[in-house]
PDB file of C-alpha atoms in Angstrom:
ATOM      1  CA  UNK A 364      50.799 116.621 147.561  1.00 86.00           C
ATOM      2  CA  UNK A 365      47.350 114.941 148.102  1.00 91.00           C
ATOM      3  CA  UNK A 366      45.786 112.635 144.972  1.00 92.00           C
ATOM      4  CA  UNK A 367      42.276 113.988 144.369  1.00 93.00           C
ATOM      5  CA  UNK A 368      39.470 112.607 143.067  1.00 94.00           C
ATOM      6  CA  UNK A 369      36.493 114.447 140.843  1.00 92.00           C
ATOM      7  CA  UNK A 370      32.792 113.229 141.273  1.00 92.00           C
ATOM      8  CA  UNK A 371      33.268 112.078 137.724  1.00 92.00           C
ATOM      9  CA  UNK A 372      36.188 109.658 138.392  1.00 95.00           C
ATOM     10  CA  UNK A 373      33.825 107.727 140.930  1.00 95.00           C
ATOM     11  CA  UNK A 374      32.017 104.668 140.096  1.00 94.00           C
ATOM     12  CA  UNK A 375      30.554 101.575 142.047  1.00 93.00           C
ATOM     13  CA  UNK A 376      33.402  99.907 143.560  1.00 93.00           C
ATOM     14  CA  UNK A 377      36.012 101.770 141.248  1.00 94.00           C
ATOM     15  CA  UNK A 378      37.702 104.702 140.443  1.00 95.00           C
ATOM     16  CA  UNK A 379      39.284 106.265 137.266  1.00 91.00           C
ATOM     17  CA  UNK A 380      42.593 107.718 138.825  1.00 84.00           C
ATOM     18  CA  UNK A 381      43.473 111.113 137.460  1.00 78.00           C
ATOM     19  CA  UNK A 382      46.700 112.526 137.367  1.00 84.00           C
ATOM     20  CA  UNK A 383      45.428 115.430 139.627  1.00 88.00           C
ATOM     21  CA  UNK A 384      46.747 116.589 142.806  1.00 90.00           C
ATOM     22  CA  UNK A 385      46.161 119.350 145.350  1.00 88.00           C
ATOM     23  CA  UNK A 386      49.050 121.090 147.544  1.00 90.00           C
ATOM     24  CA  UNK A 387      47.537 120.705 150.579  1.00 89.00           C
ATOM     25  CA  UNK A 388      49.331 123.423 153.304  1.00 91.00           C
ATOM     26  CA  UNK A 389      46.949 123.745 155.766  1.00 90.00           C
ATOM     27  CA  UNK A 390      46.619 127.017 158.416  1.00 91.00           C
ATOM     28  CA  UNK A 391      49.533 127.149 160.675  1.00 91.00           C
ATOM     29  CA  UNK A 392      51.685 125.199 158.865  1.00 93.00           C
ATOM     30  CA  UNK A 393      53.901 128.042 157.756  1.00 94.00           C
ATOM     31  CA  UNK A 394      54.115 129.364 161.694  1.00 92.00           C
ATOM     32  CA  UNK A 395      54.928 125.746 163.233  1.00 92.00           C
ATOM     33  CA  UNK A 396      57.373 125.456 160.527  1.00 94.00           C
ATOM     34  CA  UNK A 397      58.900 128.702 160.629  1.00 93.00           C
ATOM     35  CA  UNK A 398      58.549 129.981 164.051  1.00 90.00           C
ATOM     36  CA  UNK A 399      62.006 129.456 165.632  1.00 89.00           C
ATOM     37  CA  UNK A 400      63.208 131.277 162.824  1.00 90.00           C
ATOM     38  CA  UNK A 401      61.211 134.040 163.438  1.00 89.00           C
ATOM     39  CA  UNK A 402      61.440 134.265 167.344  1.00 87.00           C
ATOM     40  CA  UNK A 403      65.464 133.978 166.196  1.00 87.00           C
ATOM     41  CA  UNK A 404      65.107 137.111 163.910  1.00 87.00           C
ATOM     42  CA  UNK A 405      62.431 139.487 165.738  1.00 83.00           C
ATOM     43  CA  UNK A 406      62.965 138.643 169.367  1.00 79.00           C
ATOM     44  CA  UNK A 407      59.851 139.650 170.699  1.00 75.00           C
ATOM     45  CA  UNK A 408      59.103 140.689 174.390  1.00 67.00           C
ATOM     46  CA  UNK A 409      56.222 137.900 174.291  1.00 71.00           C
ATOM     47  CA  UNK A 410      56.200 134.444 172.247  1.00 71.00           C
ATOM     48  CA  UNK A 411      53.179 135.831 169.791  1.00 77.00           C
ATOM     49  CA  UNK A 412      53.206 136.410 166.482  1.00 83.00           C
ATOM     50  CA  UNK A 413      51.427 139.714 165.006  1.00 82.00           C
ATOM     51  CA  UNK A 414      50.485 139.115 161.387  1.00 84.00           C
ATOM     52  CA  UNK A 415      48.946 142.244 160.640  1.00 83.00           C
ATOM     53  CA  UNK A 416      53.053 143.854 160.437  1.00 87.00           C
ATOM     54  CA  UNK A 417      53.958 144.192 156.895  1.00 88.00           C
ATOM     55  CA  UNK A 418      57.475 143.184 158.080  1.00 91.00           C
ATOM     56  CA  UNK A 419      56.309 139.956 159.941  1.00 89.00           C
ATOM     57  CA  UNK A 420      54.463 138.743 157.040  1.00 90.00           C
ATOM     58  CA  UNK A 421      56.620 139.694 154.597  1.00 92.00           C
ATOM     59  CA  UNK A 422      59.373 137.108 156.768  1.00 93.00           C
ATOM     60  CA  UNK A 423      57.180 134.623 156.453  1.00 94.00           C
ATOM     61  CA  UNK A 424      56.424 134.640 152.373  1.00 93.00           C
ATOM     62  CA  UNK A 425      60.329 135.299 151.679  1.00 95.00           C
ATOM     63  CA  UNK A 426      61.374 131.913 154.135  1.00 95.00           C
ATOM     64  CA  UNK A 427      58.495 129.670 152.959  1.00 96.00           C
ATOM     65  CA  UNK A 428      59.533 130.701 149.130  1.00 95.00           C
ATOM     66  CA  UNK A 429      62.942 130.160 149.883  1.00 95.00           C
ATOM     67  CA  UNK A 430      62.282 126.510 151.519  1.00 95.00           C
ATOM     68  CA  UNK A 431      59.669 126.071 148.843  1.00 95.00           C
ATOM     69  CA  UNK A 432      60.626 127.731 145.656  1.00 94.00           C
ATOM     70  CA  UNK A 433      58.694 125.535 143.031  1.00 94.00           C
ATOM     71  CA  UNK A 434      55.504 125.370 145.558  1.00 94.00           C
ATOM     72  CA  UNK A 435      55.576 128.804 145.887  1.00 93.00           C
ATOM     73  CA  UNK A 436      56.731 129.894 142.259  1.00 93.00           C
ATOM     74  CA  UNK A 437      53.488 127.916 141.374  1.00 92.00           C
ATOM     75  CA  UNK A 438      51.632 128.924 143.651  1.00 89.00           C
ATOM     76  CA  UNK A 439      52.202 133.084 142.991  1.00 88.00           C
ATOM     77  CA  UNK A 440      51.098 132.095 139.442  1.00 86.00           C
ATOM     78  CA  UNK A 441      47.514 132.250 141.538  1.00 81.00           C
ATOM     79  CA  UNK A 442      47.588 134.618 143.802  1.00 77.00           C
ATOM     80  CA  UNK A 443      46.030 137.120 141.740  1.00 72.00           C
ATOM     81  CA  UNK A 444      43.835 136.156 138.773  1.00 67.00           C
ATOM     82  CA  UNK A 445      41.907 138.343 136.285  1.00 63.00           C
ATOM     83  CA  UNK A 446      38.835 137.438 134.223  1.00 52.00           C
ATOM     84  CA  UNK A 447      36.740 134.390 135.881  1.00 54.00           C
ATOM     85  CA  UNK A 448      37.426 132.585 139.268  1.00 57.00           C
ATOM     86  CA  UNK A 449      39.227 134.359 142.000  1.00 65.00           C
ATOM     87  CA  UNK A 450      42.982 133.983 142.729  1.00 72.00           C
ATOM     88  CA  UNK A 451      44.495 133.143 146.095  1.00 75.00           C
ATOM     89  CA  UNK A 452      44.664 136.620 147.659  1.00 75.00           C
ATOM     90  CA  UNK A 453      41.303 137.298 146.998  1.00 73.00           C
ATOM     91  CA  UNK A 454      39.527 134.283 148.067  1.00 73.00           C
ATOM     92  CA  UNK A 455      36.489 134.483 150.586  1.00 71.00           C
ATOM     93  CA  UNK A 456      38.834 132.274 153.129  1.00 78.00           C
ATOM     94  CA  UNK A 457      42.317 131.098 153.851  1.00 83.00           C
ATOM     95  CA  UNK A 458      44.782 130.312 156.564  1.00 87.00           C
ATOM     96  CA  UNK A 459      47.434 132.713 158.230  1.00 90.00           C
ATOM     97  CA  UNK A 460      48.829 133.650 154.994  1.00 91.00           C
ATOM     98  CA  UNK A 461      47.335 133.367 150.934  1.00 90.00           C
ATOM     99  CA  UNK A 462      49.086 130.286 150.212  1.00 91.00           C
ATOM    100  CA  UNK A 463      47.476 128.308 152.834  1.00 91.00           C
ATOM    101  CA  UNK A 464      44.172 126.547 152.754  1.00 88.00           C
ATOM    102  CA  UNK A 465      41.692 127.852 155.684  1.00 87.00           C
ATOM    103  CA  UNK A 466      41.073 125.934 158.825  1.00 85.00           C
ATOM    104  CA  UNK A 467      39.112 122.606 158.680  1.00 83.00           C
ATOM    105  CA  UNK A 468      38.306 119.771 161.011  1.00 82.00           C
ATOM    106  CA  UNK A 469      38.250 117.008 159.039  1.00 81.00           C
ATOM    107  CA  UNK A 470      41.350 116.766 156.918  1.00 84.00           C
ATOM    108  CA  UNK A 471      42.126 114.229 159.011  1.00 87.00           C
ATOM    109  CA  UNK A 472      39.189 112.226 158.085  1.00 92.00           C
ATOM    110  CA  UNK A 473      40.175 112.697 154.256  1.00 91.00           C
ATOM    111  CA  UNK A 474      44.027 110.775 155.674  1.00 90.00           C
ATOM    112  CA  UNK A 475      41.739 107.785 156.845  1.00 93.00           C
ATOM    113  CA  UNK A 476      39.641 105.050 155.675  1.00 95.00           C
ATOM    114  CA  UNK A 477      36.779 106.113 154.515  1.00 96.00           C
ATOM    115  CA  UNK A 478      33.563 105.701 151.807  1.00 97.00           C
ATOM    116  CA  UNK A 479      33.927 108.417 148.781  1.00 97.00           C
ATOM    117  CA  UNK A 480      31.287 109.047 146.347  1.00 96.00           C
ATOM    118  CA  UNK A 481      29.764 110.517 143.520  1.00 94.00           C
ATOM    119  CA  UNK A 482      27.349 113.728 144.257  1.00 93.00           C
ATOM    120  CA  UNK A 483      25.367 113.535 140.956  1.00 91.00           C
ATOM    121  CA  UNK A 484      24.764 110.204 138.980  1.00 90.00           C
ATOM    122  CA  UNK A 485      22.159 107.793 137.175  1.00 89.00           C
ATOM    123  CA  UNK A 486      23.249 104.722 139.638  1.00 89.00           C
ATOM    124  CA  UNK A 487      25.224 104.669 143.380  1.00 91.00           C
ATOM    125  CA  UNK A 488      28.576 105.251 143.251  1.00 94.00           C
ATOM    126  CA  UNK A 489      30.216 104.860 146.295  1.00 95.00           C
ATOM    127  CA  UNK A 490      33.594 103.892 146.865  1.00 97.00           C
ATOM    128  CA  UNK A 491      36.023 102.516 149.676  1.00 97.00           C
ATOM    129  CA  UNK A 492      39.636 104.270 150.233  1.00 97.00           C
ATOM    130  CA  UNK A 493      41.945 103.551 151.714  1.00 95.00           C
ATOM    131  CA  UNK A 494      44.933 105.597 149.451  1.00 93.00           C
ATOM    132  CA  UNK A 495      43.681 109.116 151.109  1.00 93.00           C
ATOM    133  CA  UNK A 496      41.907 110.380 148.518  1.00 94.00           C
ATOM    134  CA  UNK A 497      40.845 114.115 148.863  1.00 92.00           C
ATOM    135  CA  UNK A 498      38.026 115.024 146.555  1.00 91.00           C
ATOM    136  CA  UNK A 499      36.858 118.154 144.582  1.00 87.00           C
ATOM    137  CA  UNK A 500      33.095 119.679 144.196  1.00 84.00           C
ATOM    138  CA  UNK A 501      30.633 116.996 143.953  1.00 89.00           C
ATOM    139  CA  UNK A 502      32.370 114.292 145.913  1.00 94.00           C
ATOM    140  CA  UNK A 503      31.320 114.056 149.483  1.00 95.00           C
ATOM    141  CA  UNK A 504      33.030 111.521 152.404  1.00 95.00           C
ATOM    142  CA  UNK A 505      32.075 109.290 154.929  1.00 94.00           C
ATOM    143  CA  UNK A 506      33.503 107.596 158.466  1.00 94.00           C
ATOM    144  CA  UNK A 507      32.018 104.376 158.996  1.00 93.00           C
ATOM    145  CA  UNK A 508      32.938 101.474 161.966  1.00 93.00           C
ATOM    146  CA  UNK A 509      31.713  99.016 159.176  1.00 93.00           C
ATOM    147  CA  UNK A 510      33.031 100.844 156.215  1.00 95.00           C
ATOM    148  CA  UNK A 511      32.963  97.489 153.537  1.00 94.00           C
ATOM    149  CA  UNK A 512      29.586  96.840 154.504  1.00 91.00           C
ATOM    150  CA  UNK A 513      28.308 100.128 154.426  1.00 92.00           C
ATOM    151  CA  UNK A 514      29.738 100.231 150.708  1.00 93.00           C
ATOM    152  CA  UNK A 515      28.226  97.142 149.505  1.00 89.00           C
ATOM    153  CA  UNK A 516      24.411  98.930 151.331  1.00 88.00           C
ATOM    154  CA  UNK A 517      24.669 101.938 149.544  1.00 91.00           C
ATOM    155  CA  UNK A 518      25.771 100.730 146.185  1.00 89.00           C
ATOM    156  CA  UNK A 519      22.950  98.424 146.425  1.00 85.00           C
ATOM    157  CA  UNK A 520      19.182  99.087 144.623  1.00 82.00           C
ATOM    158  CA  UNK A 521      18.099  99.598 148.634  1.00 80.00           C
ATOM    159  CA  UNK A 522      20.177 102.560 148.141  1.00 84.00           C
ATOM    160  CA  UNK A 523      18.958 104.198 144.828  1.00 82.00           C
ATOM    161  CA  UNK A 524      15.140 103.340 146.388  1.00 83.00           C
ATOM    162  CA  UNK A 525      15.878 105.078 149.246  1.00 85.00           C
ATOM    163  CA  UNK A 526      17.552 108.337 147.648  1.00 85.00           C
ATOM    164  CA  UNK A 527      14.377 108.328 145.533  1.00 82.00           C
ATOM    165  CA  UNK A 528      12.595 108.905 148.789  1.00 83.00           C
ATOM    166  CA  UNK A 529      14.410 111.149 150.417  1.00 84.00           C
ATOM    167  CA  UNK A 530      16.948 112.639 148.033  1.00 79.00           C
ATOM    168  CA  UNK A 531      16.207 115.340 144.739  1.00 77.00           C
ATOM    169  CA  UNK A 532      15.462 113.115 141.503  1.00 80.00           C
ATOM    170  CA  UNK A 533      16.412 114.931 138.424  1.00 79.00           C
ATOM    171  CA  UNK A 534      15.588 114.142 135.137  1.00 79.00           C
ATOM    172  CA  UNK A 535      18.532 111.478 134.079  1.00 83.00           C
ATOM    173  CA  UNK A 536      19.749 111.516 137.302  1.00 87.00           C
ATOM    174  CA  UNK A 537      19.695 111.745 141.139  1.00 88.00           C
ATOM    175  CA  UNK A 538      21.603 113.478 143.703  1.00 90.00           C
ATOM    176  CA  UNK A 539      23.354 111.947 146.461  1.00 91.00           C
ATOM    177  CA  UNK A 540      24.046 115.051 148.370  1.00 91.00           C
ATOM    178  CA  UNK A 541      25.220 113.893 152.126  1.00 89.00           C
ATOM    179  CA  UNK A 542      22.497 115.289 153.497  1.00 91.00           C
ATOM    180  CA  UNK A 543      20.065 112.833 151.939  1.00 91.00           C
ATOM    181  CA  UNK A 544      22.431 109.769 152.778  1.00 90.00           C
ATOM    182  CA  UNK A 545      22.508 110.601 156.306  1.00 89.00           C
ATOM    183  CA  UNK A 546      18.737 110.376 156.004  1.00 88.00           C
ATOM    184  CA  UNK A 547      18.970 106.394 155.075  1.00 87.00           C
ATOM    185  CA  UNK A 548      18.143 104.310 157.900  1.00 82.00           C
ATOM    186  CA  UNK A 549      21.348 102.237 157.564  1.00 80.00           C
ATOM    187  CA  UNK A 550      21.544  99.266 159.922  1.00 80.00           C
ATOM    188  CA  UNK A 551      24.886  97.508 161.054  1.00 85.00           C
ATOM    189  CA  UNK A 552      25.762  93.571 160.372  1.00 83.00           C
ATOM    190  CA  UNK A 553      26.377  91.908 163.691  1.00 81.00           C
ATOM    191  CA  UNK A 554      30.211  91.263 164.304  1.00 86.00           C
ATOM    192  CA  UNK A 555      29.746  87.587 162.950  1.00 83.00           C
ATOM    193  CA  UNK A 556      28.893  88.289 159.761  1.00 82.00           C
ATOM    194  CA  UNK A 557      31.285  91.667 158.800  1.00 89.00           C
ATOM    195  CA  UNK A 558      33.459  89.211 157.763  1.00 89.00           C
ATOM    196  CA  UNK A 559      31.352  88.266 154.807  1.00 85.00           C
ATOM    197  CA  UNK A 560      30.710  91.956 153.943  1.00 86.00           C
ATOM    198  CA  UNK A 561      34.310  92.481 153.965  1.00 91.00           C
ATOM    199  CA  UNK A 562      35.283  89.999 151.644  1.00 89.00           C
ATOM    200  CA  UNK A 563      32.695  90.318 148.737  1.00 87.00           C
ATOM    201  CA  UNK A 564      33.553  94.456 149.017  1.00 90.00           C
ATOM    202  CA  UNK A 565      37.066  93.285 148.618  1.00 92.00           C
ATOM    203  CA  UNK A 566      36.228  91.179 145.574  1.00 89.00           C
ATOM    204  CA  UNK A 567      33.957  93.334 144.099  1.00 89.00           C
ATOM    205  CA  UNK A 568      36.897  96.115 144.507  1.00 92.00           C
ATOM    206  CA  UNK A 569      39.569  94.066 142.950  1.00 91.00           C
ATOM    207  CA  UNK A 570      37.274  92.918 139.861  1.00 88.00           C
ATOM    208  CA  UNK A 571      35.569  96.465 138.864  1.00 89.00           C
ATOM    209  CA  UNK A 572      38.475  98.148 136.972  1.00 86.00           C
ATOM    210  CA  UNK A 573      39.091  94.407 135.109  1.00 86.00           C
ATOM    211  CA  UNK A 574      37.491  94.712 132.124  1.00 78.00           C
ATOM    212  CA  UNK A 575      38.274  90.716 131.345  1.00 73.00           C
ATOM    213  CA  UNK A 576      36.218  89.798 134.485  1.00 75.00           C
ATOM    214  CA  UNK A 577      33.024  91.413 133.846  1.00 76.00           C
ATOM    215  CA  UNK A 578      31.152  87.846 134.444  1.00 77.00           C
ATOM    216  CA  UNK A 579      32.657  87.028 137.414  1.00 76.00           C
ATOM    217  CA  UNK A 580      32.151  90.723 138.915  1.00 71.00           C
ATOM    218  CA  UNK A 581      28.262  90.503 137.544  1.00 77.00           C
ATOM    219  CA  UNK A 582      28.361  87.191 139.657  1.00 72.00           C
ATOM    220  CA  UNK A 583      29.550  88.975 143.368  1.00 71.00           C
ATOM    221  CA  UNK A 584      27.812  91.969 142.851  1.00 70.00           C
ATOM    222  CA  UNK A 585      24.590  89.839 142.575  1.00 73.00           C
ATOM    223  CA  UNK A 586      25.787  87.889 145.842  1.00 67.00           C
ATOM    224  CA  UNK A 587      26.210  91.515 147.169  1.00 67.00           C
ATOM    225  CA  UNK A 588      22.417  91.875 146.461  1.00 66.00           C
ATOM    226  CA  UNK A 589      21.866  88.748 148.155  1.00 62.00           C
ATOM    227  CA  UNK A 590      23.872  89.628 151.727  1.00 65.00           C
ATOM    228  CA  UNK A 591      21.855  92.922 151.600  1.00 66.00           C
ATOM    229  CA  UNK A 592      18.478  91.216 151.713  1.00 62.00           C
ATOM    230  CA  UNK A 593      19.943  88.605 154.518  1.00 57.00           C
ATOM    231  CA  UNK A 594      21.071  91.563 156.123  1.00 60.00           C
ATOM    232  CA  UNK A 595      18.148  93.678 156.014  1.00 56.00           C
ATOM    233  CA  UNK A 596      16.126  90.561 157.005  1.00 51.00           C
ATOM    234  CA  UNK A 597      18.443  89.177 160.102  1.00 51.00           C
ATOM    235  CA  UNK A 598      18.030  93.039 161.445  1.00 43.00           C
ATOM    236  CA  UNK A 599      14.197  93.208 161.366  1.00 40.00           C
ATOM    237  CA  UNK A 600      13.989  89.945 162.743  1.00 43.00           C
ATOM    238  CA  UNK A 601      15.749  90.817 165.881  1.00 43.00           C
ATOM    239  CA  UNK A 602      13.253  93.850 166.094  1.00 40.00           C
ATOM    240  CA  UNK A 603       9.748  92.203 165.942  1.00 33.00           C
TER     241      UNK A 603
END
């Protein structure tokens, strides 16, 4: 089970947490898992597995239910759905077999460190995790070698300026689709002063979901404002 986040439950520096999960069984789980089993039972002439045979497949949905039985149970509750939405069987993609989810590269990268944030919104709402968060439609992820300091840039007014110029503006709102914020010429703090990046993300981390320390918060995310300027101005004095 994976906790997952909605664009909705992402804020600057915060996050509501939801009680919302996803059963994350990615492709070729169910072979790795089960494949000893299978080579035990079917003794093929070559070590390959042919999922096209009724028979094969059908081995590996009765041992995955029977390791799994409340997974699965829940899961068959979706494998076929009338009305709206698709079920399981029927989606456009999956892995080797209905109940797993299709290949991707990056689930890994959803395991790490990383900046989360909020497709659609009136202000920047960007996030570090470090608790694997997945997220749902309208959440989008990001790898950074100065994660904290990124944060603190694009939660900044630098940030909503800059996805005025090269993101869609809407009327209340503006969208931070990824492929606008990997448009924003972002610039990197020199080694020396990550430290001080680091610790005001920290702070302003910690203080966001308190409610009782809205003054001091108000206070760091000002000095946030203030190490964005230094750090804007430090980089384009090194360039002239």
């Amino acid at each position: 089970l994976k906790p997952v986040l909605r664009g909705r439950d992402i804020f600057p520096y915060r996050i509501n947490r939801s009680d919302r999960w996803l059963i994350a069984i990615p492709k070729g789980f169910t072979i790795n898992k089960f494949k000893q089993a299978y080579l035990n039972q079917f003794k093929p002439i070559k070590d390959s597995i042919n999922l096209e045979s009724p028979e094969v497949y059908t081995f590996f949905e009765r041992i995955f239910a029977e390791h799994y039985p409340e997974i699965y149970n829940h899961l068959k509750s979706f494998e076929l759905m009338d009305g709206r939405g698709r079920g399981l069987m029927e989606r456009d993609d999956y892995g080797d077999f209905w109940w797993e989810l299709r290949a991707c590269k990056y689930y890994q990268e959803y395991e790490s460190p990383k900046i989360i944030w909020q497709e659609i919104t009136k202000k920047p709402s960007f996030y570090f995790d470090t608790n694997g968060f997945y997220g749902l439609a309208k959440t989008f992820i990001m790898i950074s070698p100065q994660p904290k300091v990124h944060t603190i840039i694009l939660n900044s007014t630098l940030s909503k300026w800059m996805i005025r110029w090269y993101g869609t503006i809407l009327k209340t709102t503006v969208e931070f689709k990824k492929r606008y914020v990997e448009k924003f010429p972002i610039v990197f703090a020199y080694e020396s002063d990550v430290k001080y990046f680091n610790l005001i993300c920290d702070i302003l981390q910690f203080l966001a979901p308190l409610e009782e320390f809205n003054e001091l918060f108000d206070f760091f995310y000002q000095l946030k404002g203030l190490l964005v300027c230094f750090l804007c101005q430090n980089f384009l004095s090194h360039k002239v």
